[in-house]
Structure formats: structure tokens, C-alpha cells
mmCIF file of C-alpha atoms in Angstrom:
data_model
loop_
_atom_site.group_PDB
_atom_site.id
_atom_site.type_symbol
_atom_site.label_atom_id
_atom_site.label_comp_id
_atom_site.label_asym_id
_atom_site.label_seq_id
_atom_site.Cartn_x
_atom_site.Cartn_y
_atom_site.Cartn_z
ATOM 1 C CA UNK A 1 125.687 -64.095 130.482
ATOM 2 C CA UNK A 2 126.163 -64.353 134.028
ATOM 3 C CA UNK A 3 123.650 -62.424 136.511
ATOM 4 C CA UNK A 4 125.726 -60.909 138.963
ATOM 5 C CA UNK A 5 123.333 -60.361 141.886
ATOM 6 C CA UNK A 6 125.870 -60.356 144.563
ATOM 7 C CA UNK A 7 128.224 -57.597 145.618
ATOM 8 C CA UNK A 8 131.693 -58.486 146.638
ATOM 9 C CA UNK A 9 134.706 -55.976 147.317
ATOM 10 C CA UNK A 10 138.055 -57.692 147.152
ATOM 11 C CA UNK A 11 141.409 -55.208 149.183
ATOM 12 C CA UNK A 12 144.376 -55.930 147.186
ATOM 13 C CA UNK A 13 141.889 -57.320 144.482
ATOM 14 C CA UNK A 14 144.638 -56.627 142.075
ATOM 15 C CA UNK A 15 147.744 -59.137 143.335
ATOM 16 C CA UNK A 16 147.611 -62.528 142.593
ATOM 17 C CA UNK A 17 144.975 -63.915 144.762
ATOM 18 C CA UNK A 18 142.421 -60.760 143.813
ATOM 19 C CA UNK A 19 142.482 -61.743 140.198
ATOM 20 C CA UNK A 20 142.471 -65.383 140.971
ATOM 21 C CA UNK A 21 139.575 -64.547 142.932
ATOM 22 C CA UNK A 22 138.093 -62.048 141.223
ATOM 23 C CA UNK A 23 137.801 -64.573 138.479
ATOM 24 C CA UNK A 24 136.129 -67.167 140.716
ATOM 25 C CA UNK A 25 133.739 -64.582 142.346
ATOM 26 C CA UNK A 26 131.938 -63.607 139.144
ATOM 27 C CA UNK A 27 131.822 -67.050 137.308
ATOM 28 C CA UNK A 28 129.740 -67.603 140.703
ATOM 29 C CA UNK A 29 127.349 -64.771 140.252
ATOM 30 C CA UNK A 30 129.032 -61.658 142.101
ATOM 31 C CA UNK A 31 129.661 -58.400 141.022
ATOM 32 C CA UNK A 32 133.464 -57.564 142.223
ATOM 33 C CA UNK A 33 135.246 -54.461 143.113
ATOM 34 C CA UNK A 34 139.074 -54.454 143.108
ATOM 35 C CA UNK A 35 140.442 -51.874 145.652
ATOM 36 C CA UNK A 36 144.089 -50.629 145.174
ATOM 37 C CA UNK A 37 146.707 -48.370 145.991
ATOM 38 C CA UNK A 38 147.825 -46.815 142.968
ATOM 39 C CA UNK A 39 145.876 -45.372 140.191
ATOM 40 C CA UNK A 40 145.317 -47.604 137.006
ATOM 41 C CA UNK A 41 144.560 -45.304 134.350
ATOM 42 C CA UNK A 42 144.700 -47.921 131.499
ATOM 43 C CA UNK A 43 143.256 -51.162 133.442
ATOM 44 C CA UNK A 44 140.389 -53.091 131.282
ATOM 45 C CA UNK A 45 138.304 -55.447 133.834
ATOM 46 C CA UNK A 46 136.392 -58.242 132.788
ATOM 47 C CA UNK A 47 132.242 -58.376 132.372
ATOM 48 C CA UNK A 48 131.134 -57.977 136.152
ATOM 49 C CA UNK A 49 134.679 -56.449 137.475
ATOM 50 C CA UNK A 50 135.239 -52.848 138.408
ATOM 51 C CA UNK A 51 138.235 -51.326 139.908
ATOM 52 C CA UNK A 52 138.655 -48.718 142.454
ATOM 53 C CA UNK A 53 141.177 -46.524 144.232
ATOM 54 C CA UNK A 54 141.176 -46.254 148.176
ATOM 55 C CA UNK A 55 143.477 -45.562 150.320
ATOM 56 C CA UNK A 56 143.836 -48.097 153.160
ATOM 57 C CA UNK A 57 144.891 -45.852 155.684
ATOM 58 C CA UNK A 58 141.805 -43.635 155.609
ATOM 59 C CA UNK A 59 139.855 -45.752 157.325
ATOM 60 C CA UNK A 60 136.601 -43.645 157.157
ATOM 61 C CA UNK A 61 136.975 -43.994 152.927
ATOM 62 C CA UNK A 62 137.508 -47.637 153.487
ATOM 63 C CA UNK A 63 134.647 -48.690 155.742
ATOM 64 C CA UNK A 64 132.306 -46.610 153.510
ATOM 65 C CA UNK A 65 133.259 -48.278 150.436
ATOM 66 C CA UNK A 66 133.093 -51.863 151.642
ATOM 67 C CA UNK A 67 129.567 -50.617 153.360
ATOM 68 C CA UNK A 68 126.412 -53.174 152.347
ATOM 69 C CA UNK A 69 128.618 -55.718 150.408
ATOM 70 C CA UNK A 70 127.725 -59.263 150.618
ATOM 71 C CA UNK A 71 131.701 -60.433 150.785
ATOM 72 C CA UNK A 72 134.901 -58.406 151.277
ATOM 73 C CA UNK A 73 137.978 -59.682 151.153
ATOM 74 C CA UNK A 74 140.965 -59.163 152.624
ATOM 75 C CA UNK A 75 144.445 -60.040 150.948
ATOM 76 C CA UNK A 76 146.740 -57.804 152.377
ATOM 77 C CA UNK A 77 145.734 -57.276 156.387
ATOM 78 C CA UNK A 78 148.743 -58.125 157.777
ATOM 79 C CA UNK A 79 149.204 -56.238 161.186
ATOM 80 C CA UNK A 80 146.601 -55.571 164.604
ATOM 81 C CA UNK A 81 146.131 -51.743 163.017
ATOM 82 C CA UNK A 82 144.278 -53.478 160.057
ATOM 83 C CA UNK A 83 141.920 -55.877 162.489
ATOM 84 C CA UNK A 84 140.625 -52.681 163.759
ATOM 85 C CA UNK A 85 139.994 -51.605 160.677
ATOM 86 C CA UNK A 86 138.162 -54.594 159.827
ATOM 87 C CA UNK A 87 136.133 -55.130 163.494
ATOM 88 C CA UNK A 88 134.249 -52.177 162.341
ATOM 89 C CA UNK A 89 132.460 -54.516 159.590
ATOM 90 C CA UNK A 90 130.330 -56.404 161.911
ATOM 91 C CA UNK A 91 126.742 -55.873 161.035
ATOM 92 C CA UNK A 92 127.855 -54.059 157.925
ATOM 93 C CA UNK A 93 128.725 -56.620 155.636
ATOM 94 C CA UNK A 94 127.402 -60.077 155.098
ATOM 95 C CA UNK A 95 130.770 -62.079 155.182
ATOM 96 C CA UNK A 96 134.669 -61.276 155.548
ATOM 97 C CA UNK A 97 137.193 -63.300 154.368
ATOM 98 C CA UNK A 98 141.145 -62.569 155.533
ATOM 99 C CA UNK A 99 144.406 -63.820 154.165
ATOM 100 C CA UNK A 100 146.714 -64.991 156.663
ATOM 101 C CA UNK A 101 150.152 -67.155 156.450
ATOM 102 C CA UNK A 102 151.589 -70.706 157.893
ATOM 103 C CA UNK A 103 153.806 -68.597 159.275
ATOM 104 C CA UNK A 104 152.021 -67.938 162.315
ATOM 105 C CA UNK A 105 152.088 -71.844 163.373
ATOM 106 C CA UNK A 106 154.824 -71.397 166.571
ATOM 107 C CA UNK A 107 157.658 -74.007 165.857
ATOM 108 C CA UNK A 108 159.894 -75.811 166.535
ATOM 109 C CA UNK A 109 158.493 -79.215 167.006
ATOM 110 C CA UNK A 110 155.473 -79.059 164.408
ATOM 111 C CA UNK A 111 153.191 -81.995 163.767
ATOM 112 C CA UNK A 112 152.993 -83.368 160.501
ATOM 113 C CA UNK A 113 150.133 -82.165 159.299
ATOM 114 C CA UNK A 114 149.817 -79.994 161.152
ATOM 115 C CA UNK A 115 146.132 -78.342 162.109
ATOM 116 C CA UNK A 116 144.201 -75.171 162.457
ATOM 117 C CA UNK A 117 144.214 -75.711 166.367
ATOM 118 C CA UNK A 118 147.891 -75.524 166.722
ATOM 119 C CA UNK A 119 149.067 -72.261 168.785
ATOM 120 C CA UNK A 120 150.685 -69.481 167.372
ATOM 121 C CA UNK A 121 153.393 -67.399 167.785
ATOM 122 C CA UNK A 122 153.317 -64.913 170.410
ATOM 123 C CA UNK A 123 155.575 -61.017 169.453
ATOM 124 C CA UNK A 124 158.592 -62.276 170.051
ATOM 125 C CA UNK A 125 158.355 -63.913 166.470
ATOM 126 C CA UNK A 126 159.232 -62.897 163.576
ATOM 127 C CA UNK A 127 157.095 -59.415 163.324
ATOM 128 C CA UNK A 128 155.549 -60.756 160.140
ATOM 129 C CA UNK A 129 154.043 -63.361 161.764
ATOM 130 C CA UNK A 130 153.574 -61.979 164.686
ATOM 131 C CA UNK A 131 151.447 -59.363 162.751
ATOM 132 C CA UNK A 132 149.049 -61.662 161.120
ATOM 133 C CA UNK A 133 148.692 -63.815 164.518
ATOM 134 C CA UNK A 134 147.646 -60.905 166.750
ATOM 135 C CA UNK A 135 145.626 -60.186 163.172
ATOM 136 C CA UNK A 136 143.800 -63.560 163.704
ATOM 137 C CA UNK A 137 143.303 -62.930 167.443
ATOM 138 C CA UNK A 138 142.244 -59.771 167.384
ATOM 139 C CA UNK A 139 139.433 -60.586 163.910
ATOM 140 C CA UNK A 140 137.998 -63.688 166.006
ATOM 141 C CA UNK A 141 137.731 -61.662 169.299
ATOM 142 C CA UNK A 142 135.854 -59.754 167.351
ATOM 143 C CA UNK A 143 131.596 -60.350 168.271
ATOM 144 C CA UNK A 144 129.053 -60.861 165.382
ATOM 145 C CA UNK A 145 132.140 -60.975 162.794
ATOM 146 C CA UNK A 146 131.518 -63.927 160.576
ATOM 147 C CA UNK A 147 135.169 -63.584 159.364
ATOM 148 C CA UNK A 148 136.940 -67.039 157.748
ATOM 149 C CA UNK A 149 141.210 -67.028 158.569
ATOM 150 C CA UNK A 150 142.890 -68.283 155.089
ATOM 151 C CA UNK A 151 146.284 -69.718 156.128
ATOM 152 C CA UNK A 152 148.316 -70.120 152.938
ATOM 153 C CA UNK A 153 151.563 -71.396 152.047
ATOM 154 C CA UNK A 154 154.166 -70.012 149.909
ATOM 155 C CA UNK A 155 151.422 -68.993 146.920
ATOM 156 C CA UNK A 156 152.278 -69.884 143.719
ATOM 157 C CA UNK A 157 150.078 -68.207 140.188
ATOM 158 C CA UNK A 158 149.885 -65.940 137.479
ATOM 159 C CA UNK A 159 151.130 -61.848 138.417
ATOM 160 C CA UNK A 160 153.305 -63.028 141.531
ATOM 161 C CA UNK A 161 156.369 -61.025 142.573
ATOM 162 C CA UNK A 162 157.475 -64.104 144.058
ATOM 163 C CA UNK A 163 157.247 -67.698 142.263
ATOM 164 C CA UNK A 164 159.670 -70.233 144.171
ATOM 165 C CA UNK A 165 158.728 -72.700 141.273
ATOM 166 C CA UNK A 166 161.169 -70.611 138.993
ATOM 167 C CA UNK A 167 164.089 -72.295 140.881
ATOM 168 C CA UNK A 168 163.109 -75.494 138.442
ATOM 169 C CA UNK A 169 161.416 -73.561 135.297
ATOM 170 C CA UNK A 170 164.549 -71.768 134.766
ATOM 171 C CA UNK A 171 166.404 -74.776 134.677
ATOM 172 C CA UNK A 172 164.324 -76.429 132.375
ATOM 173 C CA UNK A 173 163.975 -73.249 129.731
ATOM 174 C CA UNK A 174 168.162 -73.445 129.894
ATOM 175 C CA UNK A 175 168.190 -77.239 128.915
ATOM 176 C CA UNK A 176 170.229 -77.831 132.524
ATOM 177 C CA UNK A 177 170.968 -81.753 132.824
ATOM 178 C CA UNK A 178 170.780 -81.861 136.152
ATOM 179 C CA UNK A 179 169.661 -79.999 139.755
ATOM 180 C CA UNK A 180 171.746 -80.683 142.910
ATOM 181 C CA UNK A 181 169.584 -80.309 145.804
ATOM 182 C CA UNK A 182 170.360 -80.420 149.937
ATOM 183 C CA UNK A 183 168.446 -82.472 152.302
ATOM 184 C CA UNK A 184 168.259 -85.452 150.181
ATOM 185 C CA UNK A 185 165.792 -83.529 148.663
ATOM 186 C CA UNK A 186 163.313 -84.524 151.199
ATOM 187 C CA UNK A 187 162.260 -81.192 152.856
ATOM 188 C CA UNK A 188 158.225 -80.563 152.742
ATOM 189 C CA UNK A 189 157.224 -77.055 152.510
ATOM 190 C CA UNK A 190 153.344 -76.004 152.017
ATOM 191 C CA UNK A 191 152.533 -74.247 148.372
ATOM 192 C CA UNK A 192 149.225 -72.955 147.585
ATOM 193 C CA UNK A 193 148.085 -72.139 144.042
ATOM 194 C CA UNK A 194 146.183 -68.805 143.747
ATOM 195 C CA UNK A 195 143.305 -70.781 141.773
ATOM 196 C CA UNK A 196 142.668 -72.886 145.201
ATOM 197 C CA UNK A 197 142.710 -70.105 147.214
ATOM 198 C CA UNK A 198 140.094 -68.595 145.748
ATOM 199 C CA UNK A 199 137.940 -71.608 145.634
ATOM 200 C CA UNK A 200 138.127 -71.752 148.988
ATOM 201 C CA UNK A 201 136.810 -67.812 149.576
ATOM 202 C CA UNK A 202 134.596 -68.803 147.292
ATOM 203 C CA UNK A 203 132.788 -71.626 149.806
ATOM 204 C CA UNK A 204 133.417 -69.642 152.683
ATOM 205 C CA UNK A 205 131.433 -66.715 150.879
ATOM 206 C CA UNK A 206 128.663 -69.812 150.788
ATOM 207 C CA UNK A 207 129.020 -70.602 154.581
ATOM 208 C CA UNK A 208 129.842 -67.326 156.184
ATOM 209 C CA UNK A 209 131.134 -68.165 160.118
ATOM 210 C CA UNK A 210 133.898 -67.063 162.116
ATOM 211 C CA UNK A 211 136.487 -70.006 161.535
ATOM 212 C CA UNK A 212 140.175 -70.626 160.606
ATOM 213 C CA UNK A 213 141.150 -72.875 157.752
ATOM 214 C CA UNK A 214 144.637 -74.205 156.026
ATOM 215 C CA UNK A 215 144.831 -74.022 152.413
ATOM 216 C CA UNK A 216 147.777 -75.451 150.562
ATOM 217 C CA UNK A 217 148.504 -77.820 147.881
ATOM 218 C CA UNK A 218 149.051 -81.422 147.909
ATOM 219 C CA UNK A 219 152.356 -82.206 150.632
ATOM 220 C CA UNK A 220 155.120 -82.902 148.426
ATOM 221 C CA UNK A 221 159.089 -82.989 148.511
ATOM 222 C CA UNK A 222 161.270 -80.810 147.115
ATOM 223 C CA UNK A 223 162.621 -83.336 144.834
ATOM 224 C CA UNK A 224 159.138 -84.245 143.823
ATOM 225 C CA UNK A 225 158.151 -81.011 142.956
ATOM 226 C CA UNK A 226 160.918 -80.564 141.231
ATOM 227 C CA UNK A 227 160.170 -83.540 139.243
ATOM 228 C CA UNK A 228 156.605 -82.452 138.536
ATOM 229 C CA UNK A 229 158.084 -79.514 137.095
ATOM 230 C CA UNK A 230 160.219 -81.221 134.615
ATOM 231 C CA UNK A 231 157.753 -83.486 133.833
ATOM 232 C CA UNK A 232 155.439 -80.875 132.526
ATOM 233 C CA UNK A 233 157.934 -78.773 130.436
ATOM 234 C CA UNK A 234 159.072 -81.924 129.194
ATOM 235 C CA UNK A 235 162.815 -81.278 130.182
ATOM 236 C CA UNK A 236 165.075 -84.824 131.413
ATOM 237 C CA UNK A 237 166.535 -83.500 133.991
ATOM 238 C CA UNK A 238 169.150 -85.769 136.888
ATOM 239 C CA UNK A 239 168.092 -84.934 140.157
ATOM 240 C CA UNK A 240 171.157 -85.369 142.555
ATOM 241 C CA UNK A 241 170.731 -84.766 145.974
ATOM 242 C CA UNK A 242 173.110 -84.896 149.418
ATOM 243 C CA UNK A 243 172.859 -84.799 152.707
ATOM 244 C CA UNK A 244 172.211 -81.664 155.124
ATOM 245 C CA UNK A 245 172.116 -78.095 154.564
ATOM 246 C CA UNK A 246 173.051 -76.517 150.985
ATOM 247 C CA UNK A 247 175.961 -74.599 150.875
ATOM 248 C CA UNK A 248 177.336 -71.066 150.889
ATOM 249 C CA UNK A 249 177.822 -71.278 147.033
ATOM 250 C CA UNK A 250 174.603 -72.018 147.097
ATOM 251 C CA UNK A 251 175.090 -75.502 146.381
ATOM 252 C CA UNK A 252 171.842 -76.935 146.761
ATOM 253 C CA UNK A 253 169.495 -74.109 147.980
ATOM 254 C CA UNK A 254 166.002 -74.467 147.438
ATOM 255 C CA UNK A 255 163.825 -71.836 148.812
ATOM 256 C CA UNK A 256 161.925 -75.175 150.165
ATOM 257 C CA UNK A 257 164.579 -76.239 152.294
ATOM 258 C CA UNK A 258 163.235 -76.393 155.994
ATOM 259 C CA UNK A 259 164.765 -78.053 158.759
ATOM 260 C CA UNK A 260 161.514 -79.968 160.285
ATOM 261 C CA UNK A 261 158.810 -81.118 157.481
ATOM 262 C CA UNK A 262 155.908 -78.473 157.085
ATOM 263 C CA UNK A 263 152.428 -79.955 155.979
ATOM 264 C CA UNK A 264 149.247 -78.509 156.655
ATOM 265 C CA UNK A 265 146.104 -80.479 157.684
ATOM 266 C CA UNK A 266 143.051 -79.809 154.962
ATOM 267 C CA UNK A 267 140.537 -82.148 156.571
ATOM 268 C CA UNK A 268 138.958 -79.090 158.323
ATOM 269 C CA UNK A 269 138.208 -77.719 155.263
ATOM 270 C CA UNK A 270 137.095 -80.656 153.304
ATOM 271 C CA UNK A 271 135.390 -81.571 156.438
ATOM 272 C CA UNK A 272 132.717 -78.532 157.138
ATOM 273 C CA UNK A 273 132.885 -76.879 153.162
ATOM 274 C CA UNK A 274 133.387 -80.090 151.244
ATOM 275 C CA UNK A 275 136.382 -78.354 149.843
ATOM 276 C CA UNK A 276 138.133 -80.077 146.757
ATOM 277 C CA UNK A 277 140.847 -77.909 144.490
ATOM 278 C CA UNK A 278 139.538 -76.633 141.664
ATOM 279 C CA UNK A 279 142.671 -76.964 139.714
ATOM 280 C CA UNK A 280 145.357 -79.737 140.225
ATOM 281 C CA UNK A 281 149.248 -79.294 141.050
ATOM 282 C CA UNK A 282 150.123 -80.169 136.886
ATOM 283 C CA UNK A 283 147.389 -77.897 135.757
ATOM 284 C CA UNK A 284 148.221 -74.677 138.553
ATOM 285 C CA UNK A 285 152.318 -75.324 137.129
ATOM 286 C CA UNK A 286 150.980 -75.068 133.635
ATOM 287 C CA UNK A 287 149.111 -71.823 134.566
ATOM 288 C CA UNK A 288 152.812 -70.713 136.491
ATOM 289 C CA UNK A 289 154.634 -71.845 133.907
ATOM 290 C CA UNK A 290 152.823 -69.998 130.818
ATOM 291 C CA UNK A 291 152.464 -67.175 132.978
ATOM 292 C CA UNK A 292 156.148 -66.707 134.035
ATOM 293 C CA UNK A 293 157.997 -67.298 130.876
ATOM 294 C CA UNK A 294 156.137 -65.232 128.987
ATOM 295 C CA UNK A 295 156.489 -62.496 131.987
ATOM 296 C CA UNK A 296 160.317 -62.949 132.076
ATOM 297 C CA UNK A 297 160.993 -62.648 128.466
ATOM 298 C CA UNK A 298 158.880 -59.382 128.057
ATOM 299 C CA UNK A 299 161.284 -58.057 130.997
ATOM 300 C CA UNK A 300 164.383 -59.306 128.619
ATOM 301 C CA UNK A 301 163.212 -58.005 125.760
ATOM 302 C CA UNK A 302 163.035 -54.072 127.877
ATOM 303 C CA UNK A 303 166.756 -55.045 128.817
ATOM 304 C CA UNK A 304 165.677 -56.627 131.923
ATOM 305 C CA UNK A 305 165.727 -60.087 133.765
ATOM 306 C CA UNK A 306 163.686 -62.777 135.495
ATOM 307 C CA UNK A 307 164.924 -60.888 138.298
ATOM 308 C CA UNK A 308 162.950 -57.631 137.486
ATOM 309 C CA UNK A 309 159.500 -59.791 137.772
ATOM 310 C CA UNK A 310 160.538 -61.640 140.634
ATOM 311 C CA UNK A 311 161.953 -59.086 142.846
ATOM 312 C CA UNK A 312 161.215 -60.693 146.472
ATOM 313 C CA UNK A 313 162.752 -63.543 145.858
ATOM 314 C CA UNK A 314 165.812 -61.812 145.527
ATOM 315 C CA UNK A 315 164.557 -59.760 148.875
ATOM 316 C CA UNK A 316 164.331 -62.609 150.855
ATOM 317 C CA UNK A 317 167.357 -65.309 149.419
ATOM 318 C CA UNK A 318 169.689 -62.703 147.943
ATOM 319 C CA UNK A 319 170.874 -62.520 144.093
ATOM 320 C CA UNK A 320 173.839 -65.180 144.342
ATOM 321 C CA UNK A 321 172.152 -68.778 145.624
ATOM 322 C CA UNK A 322 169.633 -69.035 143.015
ATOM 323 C CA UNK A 323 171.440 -71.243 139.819
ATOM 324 C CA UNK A 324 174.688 -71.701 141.362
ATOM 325 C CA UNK A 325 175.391 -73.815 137.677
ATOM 326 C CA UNK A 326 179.382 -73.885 138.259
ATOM 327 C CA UNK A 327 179.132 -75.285 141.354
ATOM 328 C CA UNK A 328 176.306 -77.597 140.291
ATOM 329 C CA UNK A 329 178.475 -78.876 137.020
ATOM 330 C CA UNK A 330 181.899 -79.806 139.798
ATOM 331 C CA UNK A 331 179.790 -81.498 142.320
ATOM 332 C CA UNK A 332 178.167 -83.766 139.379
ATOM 333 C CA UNK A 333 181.553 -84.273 137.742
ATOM 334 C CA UNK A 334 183.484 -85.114 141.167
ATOM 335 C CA UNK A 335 180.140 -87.658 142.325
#
């Protein structure tokens, strides 16, 4: 049995990175606490996990519940209001580690990779960004804060409300021949599985300091994840690509498709916590993949869809671009 002689609180410990981490946390010897929102009458946590309810906007309940712990983490800070919060942890917890985003890199004209020096946006950015930069700014101002910046890419794992890799797993469960995709297929876009993620909070934990580090998965194309993704579920699949954006039909939309290559720089990481992922890009799909289709069909056998478990995807790309199949079956014919 595992001693668990380490205390670590984990906000939003009950998304996708909290259980991924959660997980992590205890196999290394800490005793977690999940905090959430919403009651969970029913919830069974594993040996050395206990869940709690706070609110996060009573800020007196928070700080006195994360009191004394040797880690907290923060996976759902996303906005200056919630560094304040947070400032109010130096000297009262060993360690903090924060999720933040890509996003916050200011673009156009990104290097490829591109590194944790590179300036951010400013408020005229989108305000999700712009949330988590002033977040950053405002958590490193911040004196006697060991606090370690996570800057993720589009996260991929188990209990995700948003899994971009269902674009090809769809297409694989329904036996589709091929995929048309824009760009040539060549657009780069960071992923980061959830199991990663957590290995790194786990080393930071190990090496508390105020820092900011990228996490994401090896850089790959669309058309080679795609690929990848086949390969795994063991589906032959043509991948067909053309030239330039995808089309209003939806010809060709991947939720991928950038218009300057995205990669983020891990030497930092590797560099100062000898960071190496703990699971690789065929094992975290296989994780997705089990996860998701097992997810979807427990939502179609309610009378639901894939769409009911992955609702912001359909927030941020809309219901109609998704498996544009018609379209997809003329384009092929007419090549």
C-alpha cells in the first residue's frame, strides 16, 4: 500500500486533468483532495483520494481549505480575480501549480517552436486569453509564490467535454474510406494528453519555483495525426487533402487547421525537471479512444449522441462542419 505522507489539494480536481492528476499524485505518495462545484452525492474515490465541495467564489472558504497543503493545484484559474485569490497562498502552502493555455502566446508571426519567453497578449485579445495572461502576470508578480505556469495545448483524455481527436475516431467506428482534409493537411496545432500533464505537476511538486513551462505532445500534422489514429483502431482509411482553407460545407475542417504552424518548445522542461512523457501519443489515443466510445454509446443508448458528451466542440465549431460525409464522398468521386 502506498504511504501517503503528503497533502495535496487539486481545484477542479474532478475534470480531466484532476483525475489524471489525482491519479499521478497518490501513486507518488500524496494524499489528494478534489475540490468542486457541485455536490457528488454518489462519487467513490480511490485509496488516498477524498472529495470536497467549495465554492470558489468564497474566497475566505477557499484559502482555509487549501491552508498547510504541501501542493495545490489549480486547473481552472482563468481570469486576474482568481490570481488574487491565489497570491494569498504565499507562505501558506508549500507549492502551487496553475493551468494556463497556448493561447496566451501573442501572434501573428510565431516561431516554430515556439518558447516560454515569447510575449503575450496584452487585453485587446481574445478575453480568454487575455484572462489567463494577466493570470500569469499577476501569479509571478506575486513575492515568495513558488507557483509553476502549465501552458497546455488543446488537452486530449479520458472525461473531456471536448476531444478534437473524435473528428478521426468517428470516422473510423463508421468504416469511412476516406477523410478530405484542407491545408494539404499540413497545419501543426499543439495537443497535450491529460496523463502528461500531470506528470509534469507531478515534477514541479518535486522542484517547487516560480517558473513557466510548455507542455504538449509530440508536434505533428494534421494528416499525421490523423493517421496515428487510424493506425491504432486499425481502420484503412485514404487521406485526401487540398490546398487552402476548408470550406463552408465544411469540406475539410479540422479543428487543427491554423493558418501559421503552432509548436511549442519542451526543452525548458526537459531541461531544468528532466521531464519525459509518461505515456506516448499511441498509448494516450488508446486511453481517448476506449474512453470516448464507450462514453458516446452510453449517451446513444439514453437516446443521445456523441454530441451530448462532447458539447464544446459543438460550442466552439458549430453542429454542421464536423463529418460533412456528402461532401466528402463528391470531392473523392470528382478527384
Amino acid at each position: 500500500m502506498t504511504v501517503h505522507d503528503r497533502r495535496a489539494f487539486i481545484i477542479g480536481g474532478t475534470g480531466q486533468i484532476g483525475r489524471a492528476t489525482a491519479a499521478r499524485l497518490t501513486e507518488a505518495g500524496y494524499a489528494v483532495t478534489l475540490g468542486h462545484r457541485r455536490p457528488r452525492p454518489d462519487a467513490s474515490e480511490p485509496d488516498g483520494v477524498v472529495s470536497v465541495q467549495v465554492d470558489r467564489n468564497d474566497t475566505e472558504a477557499l484559502l482555509n481549505a487549501l491552508e498547510g497543503h504541501d501542493l495545490v493545484v489549480d486547473t481552472v484559474a482563468f481570469a486576474p480575480h482568481h490570481a488574487a485569490q491565489l497570491a494569498q497562498l504565499a507562505g501558506r502552502v508549500g507549492s502551487l501549480v496553475v493551468i494556463s493555455t497556448g493561447a496566451v502566446y501573442k501572434a501573428p508571426g510565431l516561431p516554430v517552436p515556439i518558447p516560454e519567453t515569447w510575449p503575450t497578449v496584452e487585453r485587446d485579445a481574445h478575453i480568454y486569453a487575455a484572462g489567463k495572461a494577466a493570470l500569469e502576470r499577476h501569479l509571478l508578480a506575486t513575492p515568495g509564490l513558488p507557483v509553476s505556469i502549465l501552458r497546455t495545448g488543446v488537452l486530449h483524455g479520458p472525461y473531456g467535454t471536448s476531444l478534437d481527436h473524435w473528428s478521426f475516431i468517428k470516422r473510423a467506428l463508421d468504416k469511412r474510406p476516406h477523410v478530405v482534409l484542407a491545408q494539404d493537411g499540413q497545419s501543426r496545432f499543439p495537443t497535450s494528453a491529460v496523463a502528461n500533464v500531470a506528470e509534469l505537476i507531478c515534477l514541479c511538486a518535486q522542484h517547487p519555483a516560480a517558473r513557466v513551462l510548455n507542455i504538449a505532445d509530440d508536434p505533428l500534422t494534421v494528416a499525421e495525426i490523423g493517421a496515428r489514429i487510424f493506425a491504432v483502431m486499425g481502420h484503412e482509411t485514404e487521406i485526401v487533402t487540398f490546398p487552402g482553407p476548408s470550406r463552408p460545407d465544411g469540406l475539410g475542417f479540422n479543428p487543427w487547421n491554423v493558418p501559421e504552424p503552432i509548436v511549442f518548445s519542451m526543452d525548458r522542461a526537459r531541461a531544468e525537471l528532466g521531464y519525459r512523457h509518461a505515456v506516448s501519443y499511441d498509448d494516450a489515443l488508446r486511453q481517448d479512444i476506449e474512453w470516448a466510445v464507450a462514453a458516446v454509446a452510453v449517451a446513444e443508448a439514453g437516446g443521445g449522441s456523441w454530441q451530448d458528451v462532447f458539447p464544446d466542440l459543438i460550442a466552439r465549431h458549430g453542429p454542421d462542419v464536423w463529418f460533412p460525409y456528402a461532401a466528402e464522398d463528391a470531392y473523392v468521386a470528382g478527384a
